[in-house]
Each structure stands twice: as structure tokens, then as C-alpha cells.
Coordinates of C-alpha atoms in Angstrom, one line a residue:
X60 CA -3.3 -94.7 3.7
X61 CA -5.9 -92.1 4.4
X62 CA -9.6 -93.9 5.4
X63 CA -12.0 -92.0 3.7
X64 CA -15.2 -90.9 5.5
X65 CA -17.9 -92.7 5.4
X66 CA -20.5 -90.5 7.7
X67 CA -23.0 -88.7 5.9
X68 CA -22.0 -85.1 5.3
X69 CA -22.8 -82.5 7.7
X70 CA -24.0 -79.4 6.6
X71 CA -21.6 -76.7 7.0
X72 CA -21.2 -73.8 9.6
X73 CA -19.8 -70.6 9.0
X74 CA -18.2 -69.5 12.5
X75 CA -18.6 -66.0 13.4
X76 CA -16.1 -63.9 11.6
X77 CA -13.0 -61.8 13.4
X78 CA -12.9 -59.4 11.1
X79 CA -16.1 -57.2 11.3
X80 CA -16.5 -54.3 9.2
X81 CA -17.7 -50.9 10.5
X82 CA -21.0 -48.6 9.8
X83 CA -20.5 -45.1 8.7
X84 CA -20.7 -44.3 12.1
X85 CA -17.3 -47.0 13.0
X86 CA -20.1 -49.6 14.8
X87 CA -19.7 -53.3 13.7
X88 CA -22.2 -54.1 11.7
X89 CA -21.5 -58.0 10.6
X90 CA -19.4 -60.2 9.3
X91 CA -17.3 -58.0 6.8
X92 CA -17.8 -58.5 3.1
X93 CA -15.2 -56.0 2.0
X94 CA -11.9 -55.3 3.3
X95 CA -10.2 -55.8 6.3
X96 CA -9.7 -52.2 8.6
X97 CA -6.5 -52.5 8.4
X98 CA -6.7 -52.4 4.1
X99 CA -9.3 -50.0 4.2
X100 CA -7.7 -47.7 6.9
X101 CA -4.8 -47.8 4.7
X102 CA -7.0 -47.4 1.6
X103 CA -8.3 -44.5 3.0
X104 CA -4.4 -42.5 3.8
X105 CA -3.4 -43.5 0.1
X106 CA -6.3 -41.6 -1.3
X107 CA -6.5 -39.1 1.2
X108 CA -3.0 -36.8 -0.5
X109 CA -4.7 -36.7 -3.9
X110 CA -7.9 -35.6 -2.7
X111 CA -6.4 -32.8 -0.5
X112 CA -4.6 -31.7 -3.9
X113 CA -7.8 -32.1 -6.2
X114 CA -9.9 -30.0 -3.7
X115 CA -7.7 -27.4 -2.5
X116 CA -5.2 -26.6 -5.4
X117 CA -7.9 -27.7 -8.7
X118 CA -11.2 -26.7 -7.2
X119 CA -12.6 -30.5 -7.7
X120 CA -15.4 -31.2 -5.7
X121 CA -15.0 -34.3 -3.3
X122 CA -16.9 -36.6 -5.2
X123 CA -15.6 -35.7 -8.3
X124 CA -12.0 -36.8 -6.5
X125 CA -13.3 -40.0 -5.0
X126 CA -15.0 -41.0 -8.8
X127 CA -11.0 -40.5 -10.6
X128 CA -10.0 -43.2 -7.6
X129 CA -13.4 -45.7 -8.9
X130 CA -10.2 -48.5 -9.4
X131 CA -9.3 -48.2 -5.4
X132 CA -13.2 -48.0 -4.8
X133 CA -14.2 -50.8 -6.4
X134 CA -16.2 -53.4 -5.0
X135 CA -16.7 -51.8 -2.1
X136 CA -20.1 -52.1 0.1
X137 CA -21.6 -49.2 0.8
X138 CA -21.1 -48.9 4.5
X139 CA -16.7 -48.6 3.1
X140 CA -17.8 -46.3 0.6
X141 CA -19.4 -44.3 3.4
X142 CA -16.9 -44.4 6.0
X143 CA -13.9 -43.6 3.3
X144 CA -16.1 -40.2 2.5
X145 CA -16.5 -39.2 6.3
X146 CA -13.3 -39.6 7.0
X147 CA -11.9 -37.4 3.8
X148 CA -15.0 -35.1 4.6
X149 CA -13.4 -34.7 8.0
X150 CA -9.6 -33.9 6.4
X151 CA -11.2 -31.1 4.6
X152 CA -13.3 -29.6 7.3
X153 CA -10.4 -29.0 9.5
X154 CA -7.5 -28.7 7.0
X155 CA -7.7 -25.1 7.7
X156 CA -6.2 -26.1 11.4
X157 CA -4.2 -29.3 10.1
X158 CA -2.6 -27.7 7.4
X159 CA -0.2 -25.2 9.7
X160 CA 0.7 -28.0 12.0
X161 CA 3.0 -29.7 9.5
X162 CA 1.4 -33.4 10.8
X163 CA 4.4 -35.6 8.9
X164 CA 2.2 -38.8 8.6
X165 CA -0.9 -38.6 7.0
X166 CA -2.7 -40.8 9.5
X167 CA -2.0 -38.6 11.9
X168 CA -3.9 -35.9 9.9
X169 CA -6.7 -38.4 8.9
X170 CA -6.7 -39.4 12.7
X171 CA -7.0 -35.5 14.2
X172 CA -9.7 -34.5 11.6
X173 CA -12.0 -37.5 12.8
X174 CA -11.1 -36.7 16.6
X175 CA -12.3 -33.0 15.9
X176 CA -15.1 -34.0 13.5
X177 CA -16.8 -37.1 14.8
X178 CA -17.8 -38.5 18.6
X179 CA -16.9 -42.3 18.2
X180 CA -13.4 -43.5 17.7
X181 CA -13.8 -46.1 15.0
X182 CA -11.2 -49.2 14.4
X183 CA -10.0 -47.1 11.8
X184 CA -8.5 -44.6 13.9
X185 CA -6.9 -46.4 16.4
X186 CA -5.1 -48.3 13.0
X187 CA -3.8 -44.7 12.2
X188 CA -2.8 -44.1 15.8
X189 CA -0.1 -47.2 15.5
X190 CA 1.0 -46.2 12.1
X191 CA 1.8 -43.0 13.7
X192 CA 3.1 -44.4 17.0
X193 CA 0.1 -42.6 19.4
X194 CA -1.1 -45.3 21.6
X195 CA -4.8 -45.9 20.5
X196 CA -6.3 -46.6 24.1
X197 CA -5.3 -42.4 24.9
X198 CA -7.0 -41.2 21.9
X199 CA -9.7 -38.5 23.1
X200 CA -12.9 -37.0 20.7
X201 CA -14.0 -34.1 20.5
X202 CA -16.2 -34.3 18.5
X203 CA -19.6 -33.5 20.0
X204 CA -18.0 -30.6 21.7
X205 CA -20.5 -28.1 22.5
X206 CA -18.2 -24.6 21.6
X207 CA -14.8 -23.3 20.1
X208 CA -13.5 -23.4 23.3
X209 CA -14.0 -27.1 24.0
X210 CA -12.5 -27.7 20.2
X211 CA -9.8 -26.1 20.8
X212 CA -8.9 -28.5 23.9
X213 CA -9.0 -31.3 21.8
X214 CA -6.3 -29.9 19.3
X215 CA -4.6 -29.3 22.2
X216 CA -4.2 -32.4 23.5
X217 CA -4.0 -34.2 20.3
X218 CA -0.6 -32.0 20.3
X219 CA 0.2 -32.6 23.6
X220 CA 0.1 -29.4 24.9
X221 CA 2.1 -27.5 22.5
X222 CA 1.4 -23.9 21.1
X223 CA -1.2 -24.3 18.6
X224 CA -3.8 -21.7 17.1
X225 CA -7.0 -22.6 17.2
X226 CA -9.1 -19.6 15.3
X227 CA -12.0 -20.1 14.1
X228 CA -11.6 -18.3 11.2
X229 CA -8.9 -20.4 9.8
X230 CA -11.4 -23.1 9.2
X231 CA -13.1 -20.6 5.9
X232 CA -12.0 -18.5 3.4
X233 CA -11.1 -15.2 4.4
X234 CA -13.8 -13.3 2.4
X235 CA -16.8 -15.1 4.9
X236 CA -15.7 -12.6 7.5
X237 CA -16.6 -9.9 5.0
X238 CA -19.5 -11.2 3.4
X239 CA -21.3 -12.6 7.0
X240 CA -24.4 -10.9 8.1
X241 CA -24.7 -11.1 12.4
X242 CA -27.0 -13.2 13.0
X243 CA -30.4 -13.0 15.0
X244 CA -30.1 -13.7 19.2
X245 CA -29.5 -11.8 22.2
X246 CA -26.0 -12.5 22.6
X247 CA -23.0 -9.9 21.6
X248 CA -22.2 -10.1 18.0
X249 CA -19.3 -11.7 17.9
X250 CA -20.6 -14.4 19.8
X251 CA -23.6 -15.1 17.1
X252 CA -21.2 -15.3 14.3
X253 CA -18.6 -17.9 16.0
X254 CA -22.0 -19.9 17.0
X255 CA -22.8 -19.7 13.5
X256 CA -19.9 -21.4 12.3
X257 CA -19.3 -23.9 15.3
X258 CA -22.2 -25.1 13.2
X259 CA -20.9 -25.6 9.8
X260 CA -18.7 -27.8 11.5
X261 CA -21.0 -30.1 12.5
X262 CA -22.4 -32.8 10.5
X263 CA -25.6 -32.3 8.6
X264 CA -28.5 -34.3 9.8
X265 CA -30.9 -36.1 7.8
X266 CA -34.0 -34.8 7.1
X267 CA -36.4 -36.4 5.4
X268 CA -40.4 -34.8 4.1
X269 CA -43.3 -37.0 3.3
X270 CA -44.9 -36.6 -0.1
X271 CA -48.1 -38.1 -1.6
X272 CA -49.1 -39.7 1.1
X273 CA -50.9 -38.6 5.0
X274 CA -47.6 -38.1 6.8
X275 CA -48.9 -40.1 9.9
X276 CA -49.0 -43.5 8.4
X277 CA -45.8 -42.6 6.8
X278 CA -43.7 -41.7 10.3
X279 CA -45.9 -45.4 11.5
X280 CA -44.3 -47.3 9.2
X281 CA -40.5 -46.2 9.8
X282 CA -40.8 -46.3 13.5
X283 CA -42.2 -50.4 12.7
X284 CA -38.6 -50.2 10.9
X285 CA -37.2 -49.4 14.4
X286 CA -36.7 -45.7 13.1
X287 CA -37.3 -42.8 15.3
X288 CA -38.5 -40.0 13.2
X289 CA -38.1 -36.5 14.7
X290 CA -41.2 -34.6 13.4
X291 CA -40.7 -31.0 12.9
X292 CA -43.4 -28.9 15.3
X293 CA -44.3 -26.4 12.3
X294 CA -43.9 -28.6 9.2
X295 CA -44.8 -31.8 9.8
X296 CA -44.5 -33.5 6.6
X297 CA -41.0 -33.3 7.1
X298 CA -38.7 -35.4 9.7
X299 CA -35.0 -35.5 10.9
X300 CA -33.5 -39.3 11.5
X301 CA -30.5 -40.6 12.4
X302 CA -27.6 -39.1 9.9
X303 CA -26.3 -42.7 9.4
X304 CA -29.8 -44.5 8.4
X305 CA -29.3 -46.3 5.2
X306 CA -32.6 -45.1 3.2
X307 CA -31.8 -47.0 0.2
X308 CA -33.4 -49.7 2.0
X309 CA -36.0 -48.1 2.9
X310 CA -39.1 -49.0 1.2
X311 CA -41.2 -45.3 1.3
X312 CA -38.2 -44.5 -0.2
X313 CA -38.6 -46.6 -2.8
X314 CA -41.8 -45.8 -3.6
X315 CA -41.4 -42.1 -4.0
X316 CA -43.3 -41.3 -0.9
X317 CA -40.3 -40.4 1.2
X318 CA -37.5 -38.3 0.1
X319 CA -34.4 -37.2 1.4
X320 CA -34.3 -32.9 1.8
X321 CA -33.1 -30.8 4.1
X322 CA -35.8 -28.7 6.2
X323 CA -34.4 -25.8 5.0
X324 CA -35.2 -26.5 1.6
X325 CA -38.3 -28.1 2.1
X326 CA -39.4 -24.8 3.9
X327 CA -39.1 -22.8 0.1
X328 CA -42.4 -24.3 -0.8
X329 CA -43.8 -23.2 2.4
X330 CA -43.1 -19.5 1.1
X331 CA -44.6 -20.2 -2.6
X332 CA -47.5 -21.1 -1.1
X333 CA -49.1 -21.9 -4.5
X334 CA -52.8 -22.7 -5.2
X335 CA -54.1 -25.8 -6.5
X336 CA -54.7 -25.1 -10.5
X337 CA -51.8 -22.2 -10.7
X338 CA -49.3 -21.7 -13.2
X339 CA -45.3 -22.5 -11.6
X340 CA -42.2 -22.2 -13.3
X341 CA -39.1 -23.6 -11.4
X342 CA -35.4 -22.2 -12.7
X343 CA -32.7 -23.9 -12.1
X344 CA -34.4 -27.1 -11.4
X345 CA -31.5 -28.5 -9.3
X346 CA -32.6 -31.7 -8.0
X347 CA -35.8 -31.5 -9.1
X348 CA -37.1 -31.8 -5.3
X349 CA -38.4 -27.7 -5.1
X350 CA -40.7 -28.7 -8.3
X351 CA -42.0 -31.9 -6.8
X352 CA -43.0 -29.6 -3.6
X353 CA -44.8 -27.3 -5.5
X354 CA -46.6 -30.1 -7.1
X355 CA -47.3 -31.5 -3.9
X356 CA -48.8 -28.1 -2.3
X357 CA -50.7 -28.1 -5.3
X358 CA -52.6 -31.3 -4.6
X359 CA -51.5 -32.6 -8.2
X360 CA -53.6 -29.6 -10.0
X361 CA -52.3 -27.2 -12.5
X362 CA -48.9 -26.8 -13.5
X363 CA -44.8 -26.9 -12.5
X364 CA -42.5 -26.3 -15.8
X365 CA -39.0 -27.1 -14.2
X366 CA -35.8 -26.2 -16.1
X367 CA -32.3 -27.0 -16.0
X368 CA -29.5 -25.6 -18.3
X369 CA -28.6 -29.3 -19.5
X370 CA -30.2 -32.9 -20.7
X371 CA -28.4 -34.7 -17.7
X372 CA -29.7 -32.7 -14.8
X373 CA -33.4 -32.7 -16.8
X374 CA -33.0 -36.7 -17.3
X375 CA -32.2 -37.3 -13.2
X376 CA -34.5 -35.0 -11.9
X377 CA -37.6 -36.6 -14.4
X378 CA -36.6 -40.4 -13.5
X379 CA -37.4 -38.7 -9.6
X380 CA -40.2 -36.8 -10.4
X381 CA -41.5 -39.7 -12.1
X382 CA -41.3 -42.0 -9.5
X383 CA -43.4 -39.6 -7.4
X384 CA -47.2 -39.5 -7.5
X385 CA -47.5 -36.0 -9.2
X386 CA -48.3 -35.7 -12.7
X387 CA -48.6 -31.9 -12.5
X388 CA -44.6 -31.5 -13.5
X389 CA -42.8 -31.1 -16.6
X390 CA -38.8 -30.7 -16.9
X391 CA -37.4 -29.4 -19.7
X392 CA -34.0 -28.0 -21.0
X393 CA -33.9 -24.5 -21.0
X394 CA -31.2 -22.4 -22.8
X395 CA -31.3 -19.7 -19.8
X396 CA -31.7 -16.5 -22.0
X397 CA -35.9 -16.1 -22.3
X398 CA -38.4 -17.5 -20.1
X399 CA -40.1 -20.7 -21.2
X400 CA -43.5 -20.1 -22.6
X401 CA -45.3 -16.4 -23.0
X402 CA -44.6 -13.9 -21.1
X403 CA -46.4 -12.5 -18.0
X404 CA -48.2 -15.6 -17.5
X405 CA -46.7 -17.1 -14.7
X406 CA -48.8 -17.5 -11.3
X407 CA -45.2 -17.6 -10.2
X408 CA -41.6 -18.4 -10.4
X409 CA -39.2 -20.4 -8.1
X410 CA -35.7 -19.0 -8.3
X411 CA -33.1 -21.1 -7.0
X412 CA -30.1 -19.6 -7.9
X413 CA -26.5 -20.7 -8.5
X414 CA -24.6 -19.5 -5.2
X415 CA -21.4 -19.8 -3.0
X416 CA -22.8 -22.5 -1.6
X417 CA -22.0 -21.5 2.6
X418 CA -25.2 -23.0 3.5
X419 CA -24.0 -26.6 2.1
X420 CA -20.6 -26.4 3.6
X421 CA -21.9 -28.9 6.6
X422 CA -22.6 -31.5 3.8
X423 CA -20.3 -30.7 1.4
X424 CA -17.3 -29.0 3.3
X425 CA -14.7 -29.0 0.7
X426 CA -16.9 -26.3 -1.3
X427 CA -15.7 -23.5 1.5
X428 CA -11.9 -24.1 -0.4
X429 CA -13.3 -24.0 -3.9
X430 CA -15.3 -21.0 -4.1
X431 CA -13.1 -17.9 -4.4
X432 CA -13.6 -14.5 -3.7
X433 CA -13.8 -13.2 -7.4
X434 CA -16.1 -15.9 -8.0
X435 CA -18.9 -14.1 -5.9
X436 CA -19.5 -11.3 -8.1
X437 CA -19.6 -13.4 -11.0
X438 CA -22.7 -15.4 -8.6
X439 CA -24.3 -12.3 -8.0
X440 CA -24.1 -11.2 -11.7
X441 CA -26.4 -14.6 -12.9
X442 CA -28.4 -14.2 -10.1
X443 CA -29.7 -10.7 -11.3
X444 CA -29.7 -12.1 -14.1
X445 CA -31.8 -14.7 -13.4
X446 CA -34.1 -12.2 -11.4
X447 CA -34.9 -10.1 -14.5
X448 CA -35.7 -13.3 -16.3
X449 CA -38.5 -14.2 -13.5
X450 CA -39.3 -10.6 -13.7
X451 CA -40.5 -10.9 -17.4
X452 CA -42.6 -14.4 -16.9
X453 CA -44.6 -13.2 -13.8
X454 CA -47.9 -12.4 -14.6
X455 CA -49.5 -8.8 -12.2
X456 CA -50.0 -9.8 -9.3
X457 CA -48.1 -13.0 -9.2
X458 CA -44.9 -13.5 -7.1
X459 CA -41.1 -14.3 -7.0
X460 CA -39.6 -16.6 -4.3
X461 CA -35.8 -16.0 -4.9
X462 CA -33.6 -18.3 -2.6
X463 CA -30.2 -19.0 -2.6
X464 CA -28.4 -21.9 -0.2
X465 CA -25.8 -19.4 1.5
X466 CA -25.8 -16.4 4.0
X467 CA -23.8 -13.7 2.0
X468 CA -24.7 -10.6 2.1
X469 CA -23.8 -9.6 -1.8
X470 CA -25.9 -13.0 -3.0
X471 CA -29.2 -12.1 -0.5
X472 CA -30.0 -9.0 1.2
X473 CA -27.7 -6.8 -0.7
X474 CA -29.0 -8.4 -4.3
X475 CA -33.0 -8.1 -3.5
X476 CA -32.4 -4.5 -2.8
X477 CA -30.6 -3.8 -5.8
X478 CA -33.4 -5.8 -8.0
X479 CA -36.2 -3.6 -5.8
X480 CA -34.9 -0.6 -6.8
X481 CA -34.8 -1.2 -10.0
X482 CA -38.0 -2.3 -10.5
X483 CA -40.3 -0.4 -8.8
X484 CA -43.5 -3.0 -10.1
X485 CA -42.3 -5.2 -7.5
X486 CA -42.3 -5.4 -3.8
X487 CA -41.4 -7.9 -0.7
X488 CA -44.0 -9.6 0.2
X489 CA -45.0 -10.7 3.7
X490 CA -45.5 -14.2 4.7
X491 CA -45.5 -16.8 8.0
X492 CA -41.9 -17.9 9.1
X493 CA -42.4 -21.4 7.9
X494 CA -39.9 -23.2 10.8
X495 CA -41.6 -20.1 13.1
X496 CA -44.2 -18.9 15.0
X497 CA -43.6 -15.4 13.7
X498 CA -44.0 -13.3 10.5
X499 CA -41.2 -11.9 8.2
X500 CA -41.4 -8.7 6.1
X501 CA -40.7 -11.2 3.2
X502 CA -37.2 -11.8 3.4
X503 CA -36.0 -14.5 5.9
X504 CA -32.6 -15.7 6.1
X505 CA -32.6 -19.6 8.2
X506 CA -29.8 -20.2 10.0
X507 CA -28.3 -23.8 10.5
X508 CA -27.4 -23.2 14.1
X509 CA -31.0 -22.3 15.4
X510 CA -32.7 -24.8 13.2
X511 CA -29.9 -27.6 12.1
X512 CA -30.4 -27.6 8.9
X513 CA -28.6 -25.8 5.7
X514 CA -28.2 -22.3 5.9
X515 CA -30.8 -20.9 3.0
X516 CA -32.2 -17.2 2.5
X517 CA -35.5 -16.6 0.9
X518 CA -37.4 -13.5 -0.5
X519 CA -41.3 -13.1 -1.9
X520 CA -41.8 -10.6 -3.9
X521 CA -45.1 -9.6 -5.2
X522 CA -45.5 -8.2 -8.8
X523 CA -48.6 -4.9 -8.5
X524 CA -51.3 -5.4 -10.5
X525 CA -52.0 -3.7 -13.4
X526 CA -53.9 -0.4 -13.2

């Protein structure tokens, strides 16, 4: 017969946990409260097939892939959630090497692309190395690797030495090669334009801007957090932390103060320069961030109309701008064929246009496998569009700042001219490189691997007044 116990209950202990779950960056974090890393390792090869096909044969964004799988992603904490999209992020940032090498399992592609793509060697990956026999003690990243050359080691030992092409080039489409201005430095040519896209394979960092508030307190309170804001030298309401920092639990975040956007877009507002009291209309609202910058230049006077071509962007960009401390924006739905408002009235106009998108291929890397070459004159067809729009609502003597996120030559340099010699009424405008100490002659083109951020073109240009 059992003898039941008759000493008081002891309050229970959880013992540590074995199974610890990673950080986007493959660091244990915790006891786990999702799956295992061998189920999520595993997770990660079963969805990794379909998302190659959605991205490079149906043009579906990565996201849009990873929402179709919600069943397989359910439940899962974020830090999963986070990890599963690096390591499918990294697939299709060096599928344009994997692809020829015929890599029979697809752990051993999911393993190379993290080698290539990341510095740390998670659990995850040394799980893929036994599922495709490599002995996970050998496995070597390359993934900080300052040049091509230094890459290209790392794909060759991954193959163990065999024959393997490692060009640059098959990384992007082949119209880049076209469509790529050479960048500004003093070395040859050819060396500029490789440096330029050893950085698109590097991960974006996180950058960060201050708004509402004195930026001082602001930077105070996240390094309390243990944070270690990098403050930019010429703007410095805007930072750069680590690219793994969780800022949904960050509580400046929370209160609008803080948000999440990269220098090179926080620089555009830099360029409007706008006065307190003016008159701002913001097409192609996007995110809603540009028109919350110009609110915040404009110490909360005057006015921002932003637009956006339907109800859902205008609805997500309102619940942020509301949520900030600027009551001097308005988003609307605009139908894209007349300006909102009368005519010639405009102080000026923000033109973010739709684009190829090169300058988000470090966050978003599938986007270099959707965008096709025909597609670029179709871009550069709205975006004159667009341009004669902003042409009509600018009042003499007000300005254009026309940027696009990307570095071709058709979508920036090439269209400005075009739109210049057409309209005689309007010319570039100078103003201060914003990330700088130097001028511009009002076109500047910022470049992700001087200032590590998106690659982002912007032109001013200044409407005469009338005679």
C-alpha cells in the first residue's frame, strides 16, 4: 500500500530548462517557450522550397510567402518568427550563388546562405549540418567578411575546394550592371561598384530618429535600458542600435517618441527644409514616417496633407501619425490623377515615388528577383507622372524634393533631367548634404556603403517666381 504524504507541500521548482531557444542573432535567450531547434530548424527547411518558388518564379514578396504558411507559424514567439525570416532572407540573398551549385539537401542550402550571410553559427545550423552529414564543429562563417574576395573563400570551403564561381554579379539581376551609376571615391571604377554591392549583402542596421521630444533625454533613457545608441555626427535626432534590439519593448517606442527609420530616409526631410506655418503635401504617403518628419521640422505649425492611393495604407499610417505628438498632419486617399486641394498653392511637395526598390534590397533582398527589367520603364513612366502632378500644386517659388529608394540611373539622374527640360519654370536647387559636411548642386544620390544605410537619391527643385 502506498503511504500517502503527510509533509506540508513544498512549493515547486522549475529546474533550468535544456532546451533554450535562440535570439534572432542564434544567442540563448531563456528557457524556450516555442519549439525545440531541432522542430524549428526543420520548420524552417519545409518552408524554405515554397518560398524560393513564391519569390523567384511568382514575384511574392517574402512576407507575403511567410503569411500563406501562418498555419506552420503559428504560435510562435517572436524571437522564432525572427530567426525563421533571417534564415529565408539569407537563402534569397545568395540564391544567385546557391542556385548553380545543385546543393541536393536543402539544409545544406539553408546552412551555406547563413555561413555567407551572418557571423554566428546558431544551433540551427549545426542541426542542418547533421541532416546533411557536414560535421558541425568544422563549419566556418563568413559572414562579416570585409570584401568579395574573402566571400568567395567561404563558398570555397563550404565546397571543399571545388571549382565554383563566385561573381558578384550573379547575386542581381542582370539589368543592375546597366542601370548602375559609379559611385563617388578615389578608387578605380570597378572597384566602387563591387564595394557598392558587397554592401547590399550586408544586413541593414537599425536606425532609429527621435521625434517630439529633446533627443538627449531620449538617447539617456535607452542607454538606462542597457542600449548603446550610435548618434549620427550631422543629424542627431537620429541613431543606429543593435540590428537585433527588440523595440516593441521599448517604451519611447511606445509612446511615439522613437521610431524606427533608416538614416537615409530620415535625411529627406533634412532636404525639405520646410518652415514652421508652410503649406506640405506628401505623395505617396508610404509609411507615413516622411509626413510625420515634416511635421516635426515644422515644430507642429502649419500643414502636412499626406496621400496614399488606398484606405489601408491611409488607415496604418494615421493610427502612427496619431500616436505621435503632431497635430499638423492629415492622411487622406487620393485617387492619383489631380493634386489634392487648389492648384499652385503648395509651399511644397514631397515626392516619394514608386521605384525598383535597389536601395531596400539589404532589408528586403528577395525584391532584387522580383523587379524585372521591363518593369523599370513602367517605374519611370509614374514617376514622371507623378512629377508633373507636383509640378501643378507648387505654388512660385516653392520647391519639389523628389526621391526615390534606389540608385538607377533611368529612375534618378536620367528622370530629373528629362522633367528639367521640360519645364523650364523649374530648376535644381542647392542645399547642405544632410549626412555631410559639403554642399550638393541639388541632386544627391546616398550610398549604403559610405553611410550604412538604404541606398536613396534626392533632388530640390525650385519653382521661379512669377514675373
Amino acid at each position: 500500500m502506498s503511504r500517502k504524504n503527510t509533509q506540508s507541500p513544498r512549493k515547486k521548482t522549475s529546474k533550468p530548462s535544456t532546451n533554450r531557444r535562440l535570439s534572432a542573432g542564434g544567442r540563448p535567450v531563456g528557457p524556450a517557450r516555442g519549439k525545440s531547434i531541432p522542430a524549428l530548424a526543420s520548420l524552417i527547411a519545409s518552408l524554405a522550397p515554397g518560398v524560393l518558388r513564391d519569390v523567384v518564379e511568382k514575384d511574392k514578396r517574402l512576407e507575403t510567402s511567410l503569411t500563406a504558411a501562418h498555419e506552420s507559424m503559428r504560435g510562435l514567439p517572436r524571437a522564432d518568427r525572427r530567426l525563421i525570416y533571417r534564415a529565408l532572407s539569407s537563402l534569397v540573398r545568395w540564391w544567385g550563388w546557391i542556385e548553380p551549385l545543385k546543393l541536393v539537401h536543402v539544409e545544406d542550402q539553408l546552412l551555406l546562405a547563413w555561413l555567407l550571410d551572418a557571423p554566428d553559427v546558431p544551433a540551427v545550423c549545426r542541426f542542418w549540418a547533421n541532416k546533411s552529414m557536414r560535421d558541425p564543429d568544422r563549419l566556418f562563417s563568413s559572414g562579416d567578411a570585409p570584401n568579395w574576395t574573402a566571400r568567395a573563400q567561404g563558398l570555397k570551403r563550404f565546397m571543399d575546394g571545388k571549382t565554383v564561381t563566385a561573381d558578384p554579379w550573379m547575386l542581381f539581376p542582370a539589368w543592375l550592371r546597366d542601370e548602375l551609376p559609379v559611385p563617388p571615391g578615389d578608387e578605380p571604377a570597378k572597384s566602387r561598384r563591387l564595394a557598392f554591392l558587397h554592401s547590399l549583402q550586408t544586413r541593414l542596421p537599425l536606425w532609429v530618429g527621435v521625434r517630439g521630444k529633446p533627443e538627449k533625454p531620449v538617447w539617456n533613457e535607452l542607454r538606462d535600458t542597457g542600449l548603446k545608441p550610435w548618434i549620427h555626427r550631422r543629424i542627431e535626432t537620429a541613431a543606429k542600435l543593435d540590428r537585433d534590439t527588440d523595440v516593441g519593448s521599448l517604451e519611447p517606442v511606445n509612446q511615439g517618441f522613437v521610431v524606427v527609420e533608416d538614416l537615409a530616409s530620415q535625411a529627406v526631410a533634412k532636404v525639405c527644409d520646410p518652415d514652421p506655418g508652410e503649406r506640405w503635401w506628401v505623395a505617396c504617403g508610404g509609411t507615413g514616417l516622411h509626413a510625420l518628419d515634416l511635421g516635426a521640422e515644422m515644430a507642429n505649425k502649419g500643414a502636412v496633407i499626406a496621400t496614399f492611393d488606398h484606405d489601408a495604407a491611409r488607415h496604418a499610417a494615421a493610427l502612427r501619425l496619431r500616436k505621435s505628438p503632431f497635430r499638423n498632419v492629415a492622411a487622406k486617399v487620393w485617387d492619383g490623377k489631380y493634386a489634392p486641394g487648389k492648384s499652385g498653392t503648395y509651399d511644397g511637395v514631397l515626392l516619394d515615388a514608386p521605384c525598383s526598390g535597389v536601395g531596400v534590397w539589404r532589408r528586403h533582398p528577395e525584391v532584387r528577383w522580383i523587379v524585372r527589367k521591363p518593369q523599370l520603364a513602367l517605374f519611370v513612366e509614374r514617376q514622371r507622372q507623378l512629377l508633373e502632378l507636383a509640378a501643378t500644386a507648387v505654388r512660385p517659388g516653392g520647391v519639389i524634393v523628389y526621391t526615390v529608394a534606389t540608385a538607377t540611373l533611368c529612375e534618378t539622374q536620367g528622370l530629373v533631367t528629362k522633367f528639367l527640360a521640360d519645364h523650364p519654370e523649374f530648376q535644381l536647387d542647392p542645399f547642405p548634404n544632410p549626412l555631410e559636411e559639403a554642399s550638393t548642386t541639388g541632386i544627391l544620390q546616398i550610398w549604403p556603403q559610405i553611410h550604412d544605410c538604404e541606398a536613396r537619391f534626392i533632388a530640390r527643385l525650385i519653382r521661379s517666381r512669377a514675373k
